[in-house]
XYZ file of C-alpha atoms in Angstrom:
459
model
C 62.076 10.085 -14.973
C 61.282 13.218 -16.482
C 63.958 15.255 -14.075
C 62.546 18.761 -16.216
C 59.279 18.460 -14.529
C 60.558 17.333 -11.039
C 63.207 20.433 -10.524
C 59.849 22.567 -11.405
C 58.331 21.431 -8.045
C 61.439 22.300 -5.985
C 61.650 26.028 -7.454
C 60.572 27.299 -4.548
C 63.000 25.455 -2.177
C 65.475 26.558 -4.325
C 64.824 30.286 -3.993
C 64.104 29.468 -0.070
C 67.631 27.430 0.157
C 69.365 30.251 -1.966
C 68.371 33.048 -0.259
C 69.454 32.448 3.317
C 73.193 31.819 1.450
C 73.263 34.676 -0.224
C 72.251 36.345 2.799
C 76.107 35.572 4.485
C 78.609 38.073 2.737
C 81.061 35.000 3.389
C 83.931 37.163 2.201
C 87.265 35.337 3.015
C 88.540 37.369 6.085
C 92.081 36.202 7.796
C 91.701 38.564 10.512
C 88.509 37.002 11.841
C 90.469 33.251 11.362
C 89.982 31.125 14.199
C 91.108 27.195 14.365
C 87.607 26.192 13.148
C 87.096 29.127 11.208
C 90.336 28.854 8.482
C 88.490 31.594 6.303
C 86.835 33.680 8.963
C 83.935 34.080 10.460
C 81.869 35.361 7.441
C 83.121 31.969 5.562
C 82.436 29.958 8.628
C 78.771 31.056 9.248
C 77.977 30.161 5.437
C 79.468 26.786 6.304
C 76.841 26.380 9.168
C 74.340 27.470 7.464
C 74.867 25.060 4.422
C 75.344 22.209 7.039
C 72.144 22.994 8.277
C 70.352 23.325 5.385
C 71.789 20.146 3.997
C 70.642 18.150 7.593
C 66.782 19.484 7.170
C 67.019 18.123 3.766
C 67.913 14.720 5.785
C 71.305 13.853 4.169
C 74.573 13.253 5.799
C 76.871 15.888 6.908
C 80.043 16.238 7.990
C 82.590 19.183 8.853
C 85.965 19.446 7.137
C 87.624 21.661 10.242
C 86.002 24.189 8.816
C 87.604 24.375 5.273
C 84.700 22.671 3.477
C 81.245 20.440 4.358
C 80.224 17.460 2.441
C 76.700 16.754 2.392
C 75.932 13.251 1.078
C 73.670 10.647 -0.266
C 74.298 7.402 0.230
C 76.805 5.434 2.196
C 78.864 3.563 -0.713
C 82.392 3.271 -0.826
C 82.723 4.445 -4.370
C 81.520 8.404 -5.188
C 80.429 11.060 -7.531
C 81.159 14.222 -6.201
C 79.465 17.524 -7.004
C 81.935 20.581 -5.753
C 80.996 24.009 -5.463
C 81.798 27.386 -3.008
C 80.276 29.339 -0.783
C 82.804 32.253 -1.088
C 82.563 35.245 -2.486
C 84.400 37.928 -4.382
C 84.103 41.368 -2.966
C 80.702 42.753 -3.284
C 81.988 45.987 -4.534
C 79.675 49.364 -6.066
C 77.303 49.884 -9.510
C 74.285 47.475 -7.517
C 70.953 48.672 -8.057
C 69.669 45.895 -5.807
C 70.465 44.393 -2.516
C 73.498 42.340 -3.283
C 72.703 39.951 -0.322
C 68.839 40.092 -0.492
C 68.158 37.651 -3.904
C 65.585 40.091 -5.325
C 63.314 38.745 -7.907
C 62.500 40.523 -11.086
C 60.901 39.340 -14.893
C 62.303 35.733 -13.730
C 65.582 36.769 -12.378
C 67.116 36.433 -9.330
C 70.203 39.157 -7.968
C 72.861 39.189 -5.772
C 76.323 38.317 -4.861
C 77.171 34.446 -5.346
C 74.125 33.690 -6.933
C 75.658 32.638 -10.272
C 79.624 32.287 -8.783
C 79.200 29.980 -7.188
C 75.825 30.193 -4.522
C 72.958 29.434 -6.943
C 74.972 26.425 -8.668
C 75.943 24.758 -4.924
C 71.741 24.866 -4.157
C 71.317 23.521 -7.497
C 73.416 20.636 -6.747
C 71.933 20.005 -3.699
C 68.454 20.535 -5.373
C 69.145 17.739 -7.507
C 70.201 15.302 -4.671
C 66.992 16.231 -3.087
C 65.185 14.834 -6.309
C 67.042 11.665 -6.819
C 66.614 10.798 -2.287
C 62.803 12.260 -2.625
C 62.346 10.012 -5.256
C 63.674 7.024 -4.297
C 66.670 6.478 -7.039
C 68.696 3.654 -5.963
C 72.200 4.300 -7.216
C 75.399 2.235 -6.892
C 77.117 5.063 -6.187
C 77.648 7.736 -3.262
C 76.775 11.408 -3.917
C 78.749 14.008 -2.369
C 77.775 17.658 -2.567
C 81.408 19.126 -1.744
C 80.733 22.464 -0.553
C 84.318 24.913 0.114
C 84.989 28.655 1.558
C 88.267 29.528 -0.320
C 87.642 28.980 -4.206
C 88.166 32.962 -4.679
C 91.235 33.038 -3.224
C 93.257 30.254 -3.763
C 91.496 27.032 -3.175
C 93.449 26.315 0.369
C 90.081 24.799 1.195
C 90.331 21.880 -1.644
C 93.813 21.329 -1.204
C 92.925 20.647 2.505
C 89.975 18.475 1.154
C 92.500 16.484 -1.097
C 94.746 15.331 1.909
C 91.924 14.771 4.795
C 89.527 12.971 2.774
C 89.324 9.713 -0.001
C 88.644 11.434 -3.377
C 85.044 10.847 -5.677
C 86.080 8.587 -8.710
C 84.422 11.401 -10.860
C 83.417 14.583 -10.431
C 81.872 18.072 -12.080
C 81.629 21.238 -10.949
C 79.077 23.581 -11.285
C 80.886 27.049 -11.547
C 81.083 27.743 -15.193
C 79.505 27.148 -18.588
C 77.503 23.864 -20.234
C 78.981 21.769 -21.731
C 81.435 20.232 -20.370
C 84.450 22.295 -19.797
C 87.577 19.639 -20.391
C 90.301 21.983 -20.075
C 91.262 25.088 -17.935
C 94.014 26.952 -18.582
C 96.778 27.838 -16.127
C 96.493 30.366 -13.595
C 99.541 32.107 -12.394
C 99.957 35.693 -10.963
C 103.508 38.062 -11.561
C 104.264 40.379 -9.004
C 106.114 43.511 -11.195
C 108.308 46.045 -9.127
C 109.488 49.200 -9.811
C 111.277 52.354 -8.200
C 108.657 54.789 -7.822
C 110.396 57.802 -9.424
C 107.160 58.893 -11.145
C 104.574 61.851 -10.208
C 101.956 59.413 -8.267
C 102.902 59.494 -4.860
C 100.214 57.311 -4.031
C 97.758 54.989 -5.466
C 95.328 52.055 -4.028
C 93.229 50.151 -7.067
C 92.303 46.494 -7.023
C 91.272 44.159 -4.515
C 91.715 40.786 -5.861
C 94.073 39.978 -8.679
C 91.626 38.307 -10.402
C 88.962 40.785 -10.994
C 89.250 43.471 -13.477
C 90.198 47.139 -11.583
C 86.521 48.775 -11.653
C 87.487 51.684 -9.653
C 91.146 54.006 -9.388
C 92.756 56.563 -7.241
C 95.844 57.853 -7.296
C 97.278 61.486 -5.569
C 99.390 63.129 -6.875
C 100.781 67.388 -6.574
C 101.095 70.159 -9.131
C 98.584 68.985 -10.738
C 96.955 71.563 -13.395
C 95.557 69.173 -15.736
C 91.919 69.516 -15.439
C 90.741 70.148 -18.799
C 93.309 67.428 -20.143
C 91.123 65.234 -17.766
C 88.309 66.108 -19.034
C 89.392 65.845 -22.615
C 90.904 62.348 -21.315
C 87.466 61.041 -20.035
C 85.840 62.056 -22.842
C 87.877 60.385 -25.546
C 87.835 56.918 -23.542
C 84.341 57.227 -22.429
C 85.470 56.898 -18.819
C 84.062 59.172 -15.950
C 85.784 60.450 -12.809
C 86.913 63.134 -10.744
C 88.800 65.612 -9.159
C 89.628 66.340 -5.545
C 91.903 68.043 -3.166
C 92.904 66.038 -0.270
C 95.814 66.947 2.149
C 97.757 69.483 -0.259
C 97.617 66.976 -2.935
C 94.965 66.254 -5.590
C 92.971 63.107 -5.540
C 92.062 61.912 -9.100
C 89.732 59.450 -9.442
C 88.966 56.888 -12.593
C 85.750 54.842 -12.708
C 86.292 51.683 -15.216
C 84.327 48.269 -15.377
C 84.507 45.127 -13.475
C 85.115 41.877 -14.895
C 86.559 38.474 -14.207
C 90.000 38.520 -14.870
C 89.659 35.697 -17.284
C 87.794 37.950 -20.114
C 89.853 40.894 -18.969
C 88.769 42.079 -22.819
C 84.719 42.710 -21.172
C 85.752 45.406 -18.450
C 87.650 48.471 -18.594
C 90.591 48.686 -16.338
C 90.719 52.090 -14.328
C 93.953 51.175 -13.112
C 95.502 51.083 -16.145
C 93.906 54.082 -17.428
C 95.164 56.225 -14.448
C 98.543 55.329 -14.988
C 98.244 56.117 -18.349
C 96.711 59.732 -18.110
C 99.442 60.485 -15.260
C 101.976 59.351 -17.298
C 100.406 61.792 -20.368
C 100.289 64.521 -18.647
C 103.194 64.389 -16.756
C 104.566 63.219 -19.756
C 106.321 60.161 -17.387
C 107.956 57.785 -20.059
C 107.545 54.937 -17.269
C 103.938 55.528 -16.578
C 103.124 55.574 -20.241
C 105.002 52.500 -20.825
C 103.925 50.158 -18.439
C 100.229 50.989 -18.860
C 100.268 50.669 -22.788
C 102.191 47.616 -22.489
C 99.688 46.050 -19.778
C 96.563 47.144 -21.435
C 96.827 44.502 -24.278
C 94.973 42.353 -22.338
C 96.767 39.314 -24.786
C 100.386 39.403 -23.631
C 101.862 40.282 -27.366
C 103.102 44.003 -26.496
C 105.024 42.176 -23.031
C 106.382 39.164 -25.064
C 104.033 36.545 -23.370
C 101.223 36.136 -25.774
C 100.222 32.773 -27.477
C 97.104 31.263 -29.460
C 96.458 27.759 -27.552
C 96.058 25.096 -30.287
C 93.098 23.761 -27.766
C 92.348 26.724 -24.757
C 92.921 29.867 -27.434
C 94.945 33.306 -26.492
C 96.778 33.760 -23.162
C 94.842 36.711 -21.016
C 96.842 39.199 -18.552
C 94.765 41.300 -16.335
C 96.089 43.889 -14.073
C 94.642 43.392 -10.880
C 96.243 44.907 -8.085
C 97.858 48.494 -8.472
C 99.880 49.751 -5.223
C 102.122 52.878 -4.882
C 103.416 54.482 -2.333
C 106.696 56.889 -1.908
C 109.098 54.129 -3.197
C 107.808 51.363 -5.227
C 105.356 50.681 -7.622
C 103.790 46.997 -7.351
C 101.643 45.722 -9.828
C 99.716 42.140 -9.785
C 98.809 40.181 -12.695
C 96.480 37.313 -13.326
C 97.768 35.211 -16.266
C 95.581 32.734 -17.476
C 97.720 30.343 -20.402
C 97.114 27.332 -22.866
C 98.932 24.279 -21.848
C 100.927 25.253 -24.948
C 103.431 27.029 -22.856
C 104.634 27.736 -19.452
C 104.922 29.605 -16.192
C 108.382 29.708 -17.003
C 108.428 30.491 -20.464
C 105.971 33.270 -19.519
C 107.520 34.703 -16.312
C 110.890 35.277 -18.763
C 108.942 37.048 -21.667
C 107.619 39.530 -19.385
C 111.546 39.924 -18.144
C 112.709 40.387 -21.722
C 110.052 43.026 -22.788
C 110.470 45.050 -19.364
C 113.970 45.118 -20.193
C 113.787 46.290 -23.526
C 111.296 48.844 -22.701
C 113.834 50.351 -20.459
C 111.838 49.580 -17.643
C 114.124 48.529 -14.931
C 112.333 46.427 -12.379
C 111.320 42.786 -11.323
C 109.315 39.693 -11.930
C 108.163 37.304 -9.613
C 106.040 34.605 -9.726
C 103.932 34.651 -6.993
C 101.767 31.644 -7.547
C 101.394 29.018 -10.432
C 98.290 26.681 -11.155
C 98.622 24.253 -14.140
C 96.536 23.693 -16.994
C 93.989 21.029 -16.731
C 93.406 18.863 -19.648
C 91.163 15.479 -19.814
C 90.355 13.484 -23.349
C 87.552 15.108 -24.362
C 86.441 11.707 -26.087
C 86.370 9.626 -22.603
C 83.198 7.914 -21.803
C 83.269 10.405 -18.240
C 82.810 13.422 -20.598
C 80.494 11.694 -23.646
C 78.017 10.660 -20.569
C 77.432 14.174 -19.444
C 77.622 15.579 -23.045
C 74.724 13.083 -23.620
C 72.512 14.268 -20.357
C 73.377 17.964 -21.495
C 72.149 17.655 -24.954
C 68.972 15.703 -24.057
C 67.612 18.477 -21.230
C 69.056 21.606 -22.916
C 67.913 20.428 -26.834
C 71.190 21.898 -27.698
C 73.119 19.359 -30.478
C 75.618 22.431 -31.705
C 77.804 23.531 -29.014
C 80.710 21.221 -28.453
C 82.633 20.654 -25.468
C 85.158 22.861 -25.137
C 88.134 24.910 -22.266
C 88.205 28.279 -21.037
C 90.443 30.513 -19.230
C 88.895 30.361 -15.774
C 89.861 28.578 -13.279
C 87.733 26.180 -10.667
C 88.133 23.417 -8.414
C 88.142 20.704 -11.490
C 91.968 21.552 -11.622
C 92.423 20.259 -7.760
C 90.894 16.672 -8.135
C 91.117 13.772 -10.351
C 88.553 13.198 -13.277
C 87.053 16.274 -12.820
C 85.531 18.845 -15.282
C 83.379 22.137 -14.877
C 79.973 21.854 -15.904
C 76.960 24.708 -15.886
C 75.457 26.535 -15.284
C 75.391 29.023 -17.589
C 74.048 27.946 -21.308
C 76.279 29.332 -24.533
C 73.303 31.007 -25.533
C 72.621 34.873 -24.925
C 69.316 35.665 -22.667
C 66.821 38.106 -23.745
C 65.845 40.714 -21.683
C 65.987 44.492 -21.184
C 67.098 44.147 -17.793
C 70.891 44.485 -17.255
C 72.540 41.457 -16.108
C 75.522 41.516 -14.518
C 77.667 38.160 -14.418
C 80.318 36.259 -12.300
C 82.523 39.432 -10.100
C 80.315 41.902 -11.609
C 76.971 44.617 -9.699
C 73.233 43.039 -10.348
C 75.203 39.342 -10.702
C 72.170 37.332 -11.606
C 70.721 34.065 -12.186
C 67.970 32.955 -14.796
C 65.248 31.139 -12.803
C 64.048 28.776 -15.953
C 67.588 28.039 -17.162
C 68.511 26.681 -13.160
C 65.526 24.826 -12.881
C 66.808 23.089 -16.343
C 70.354 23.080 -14.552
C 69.109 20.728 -11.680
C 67.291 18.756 -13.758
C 70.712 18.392 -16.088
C 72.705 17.914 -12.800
C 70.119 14.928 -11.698
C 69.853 13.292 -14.390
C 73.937 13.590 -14.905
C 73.943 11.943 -11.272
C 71.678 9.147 -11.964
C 73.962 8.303 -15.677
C 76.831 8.516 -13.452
C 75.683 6.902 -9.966
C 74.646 3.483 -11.911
């Protein structure tokens, strides 16, 4: 079956299917938790709407208390299992569109979740639509795997894991083709400090792993004003100045990005820290944000060049300050070529010996995922991928971001985004970032890749 041609007559289910997602801003939210609701209410409604979009399309469907839905095809004992989120990551400012209204323009589609991880969960289903519409007899069960908590530490798939019997194989569709074989670990520090600087308080960062986009920070005496200026100006940063309460409010705008290519944003944090620090001429300002903006590790003792997954990243996430302490989060993504531990200690050693006198902790720790890249699991999908996309150069390969692969056996992210660069004069904004979009044509090609993918595997 020419799958190509068949996802063309479900485009607009797709867009009908996507739309009412991205419509829920299923933000996780713990003070709206309930005992059916694990994620909140915002998470939970996504979940019903996803189980009821998955019922019209006349497939099984069944609750997981509320931490995930499976939607399935078949009734065999053996499975394939497709799993993908309806979460999201803060909507945040910078949209030009509606971030929940999946506006169309020059074959685009925008808003929040539609490439991380909305648009890929609909494609999956999409696909199972094909293979039941069509009749495809398989020997084994499909299972569209659909969580609330990939964003903020994948509770729901660990919940999954011990309530449920586990797909012999599975991919997910929250990254890039090909196949992804390897993820590298994902562990966050907690740095504390004695707040003995001029800030006297400062709120930047959400989530830990999304680059700071926007800073503020308060601070008194401040008559530093052209120095700002002159700061802005040499970074190309903008911001401003305020006076709030007796003190003054300075504000840093910087860029979003995910906090596994730290290198593509600009961290305001960081930057705020550092101009205080300038100004006030604050040795432990100064420090700590030079040392945290090499987004490798080297200049804090914990970088490394993976002989497989490439350079350890560190991005500053989460910036808090108030009278007493200074807490910083990081999000460390490493190569299996070294360890939490190994890491946690380097960052020790190099705040010591910058005369920084504070502590480390580990706060979390997810370890590197790593399957042969020559297995028959991988070469199968490799094979569908090259045949639909007409792509024979780009190789399987890891990255540094982290998805629900790492939680279940034999499984690998795969799609939807293609290695190469779209042209268009719009601006695009990807994964975390304002205007996240989807290319209509390359999904369509992504179901089609994803039903065929089932079929080779499903035999």
């Amino acid at each position: 079956m020419d799958f190509k041609s068949e996802a063309k007559k479900y485009e607009k289910q797709f867009k009908d299917d996507l739309k009412q997602i991205v419509s829920i801003p299923s933000l996780r939210d713990d003070s709206t938790k309930s005992a059916n609701a694990p994620f909140g209410k915002a998470c939970r409604a996504a979940l019903d709407k996803m189980m009821e979009i998955g019922q019209k399309a006349g497939f099984n469907v069944r609750d997981i208390d509320g931490y995930a839905c499976v939607i399935e095809y078949g009734d065999q004992e053996d499975s394939i299992g497709i799993l993908a989120h309806l979460d999201i990551v803060p909507i945040g400012d910078g949209w030009t569109r509606d971030p929940l209204g999946c506006e169309e323009e020059a074959g685009f589609m925008f808003g929040r979740g539609v490439l991380d991880d909305k648009g890929p969960l609909i494609a999956g289903l999409t696909a199972m639509r094909i293979l039941k519409d069509n009749g495809i007899k398989l020997n084994k069960k499909i299972q569209l795997i659909c969580g609330c908590d990939e964003e903020s530490g994948m509770q729901c798939m660990e919940y999954y894991c011990k309530h449920e019997k586990l797909p012999s194989f599975s991919f997910t569709p929250d990254a890039s083709f090909p196949v992804i074989y390897g993820e590298k670990g994902i562990m966050s520090l907690e740095l504390k400090f004695k707040n003995d600087t001029p800030i006297k308080s400062m709120q930047a960062g959400e989530r830990m792993n999304v680059v700071i986009g926007k800073a503020d920070a308060y601070v008194s005496n401040f008559d530093y004003g052209k120095e700002f200026d002159f700061y802005l100006k040499a970074n190309g940063l903008s911001g401003s100045l305020s006076e709030e309460k007796g003190m003054t409010k300075i504000h840093l705008d910087g860029v979003s990005a995910h906090a596994s290519t730290p290198w593509m944003g600009v961290n305001a944090g960081l930057h705020l820290l550092n101009f205080v620090g300038c100004v006030y001429q604050d040795d432990q300002l100064t420090r700590l944000a030079q040392m945290l903006m090499d987004v490798r590790g080297y200049k804090t003792q914990i970088g490394i060049e993976g002989a497989y997954m490439g350079p350890l990243s560190c991005n500053t996430g989460i910036i808090r300050i108030d009278d007493d302490e200074i807490s910083i989060i990081l999000d460390i993504r490493y190569p299996n070529d070294t360890t939490c531990e190994t890491v946690t200690s380097g960052m020790r050693k190099a705040l010591k010996e910058a005369g920084l006198d504070g502590s480390v902790e580990c706060l979390s720790d997810s370890k590197p995922l790593f399957l042969n890249p020559d297995s028959d699991f991988i070469q199968k999908l490799m094979q569908v991928y090259r045949e639909y996309s007409q792509d024979d150069f780009t190789p399987a390969m890891t990255m540094g971001g982290g998805t629900y692969a790492r939680k279940l056996p034999n499984c690998v992210a795969f799609g939807p985004e293609f290695p190469r660069p779209l042209e268009t004069t719009l601006t695009i904004g990807g994964p975390h970032q304002a205007d996240e979009a989807i290319n209509i044509e390359e999904m369509l090609t992504s179901i089609a890749i994803y039903a065929a993918a089932l079929e080779t595997l499903g035999k």
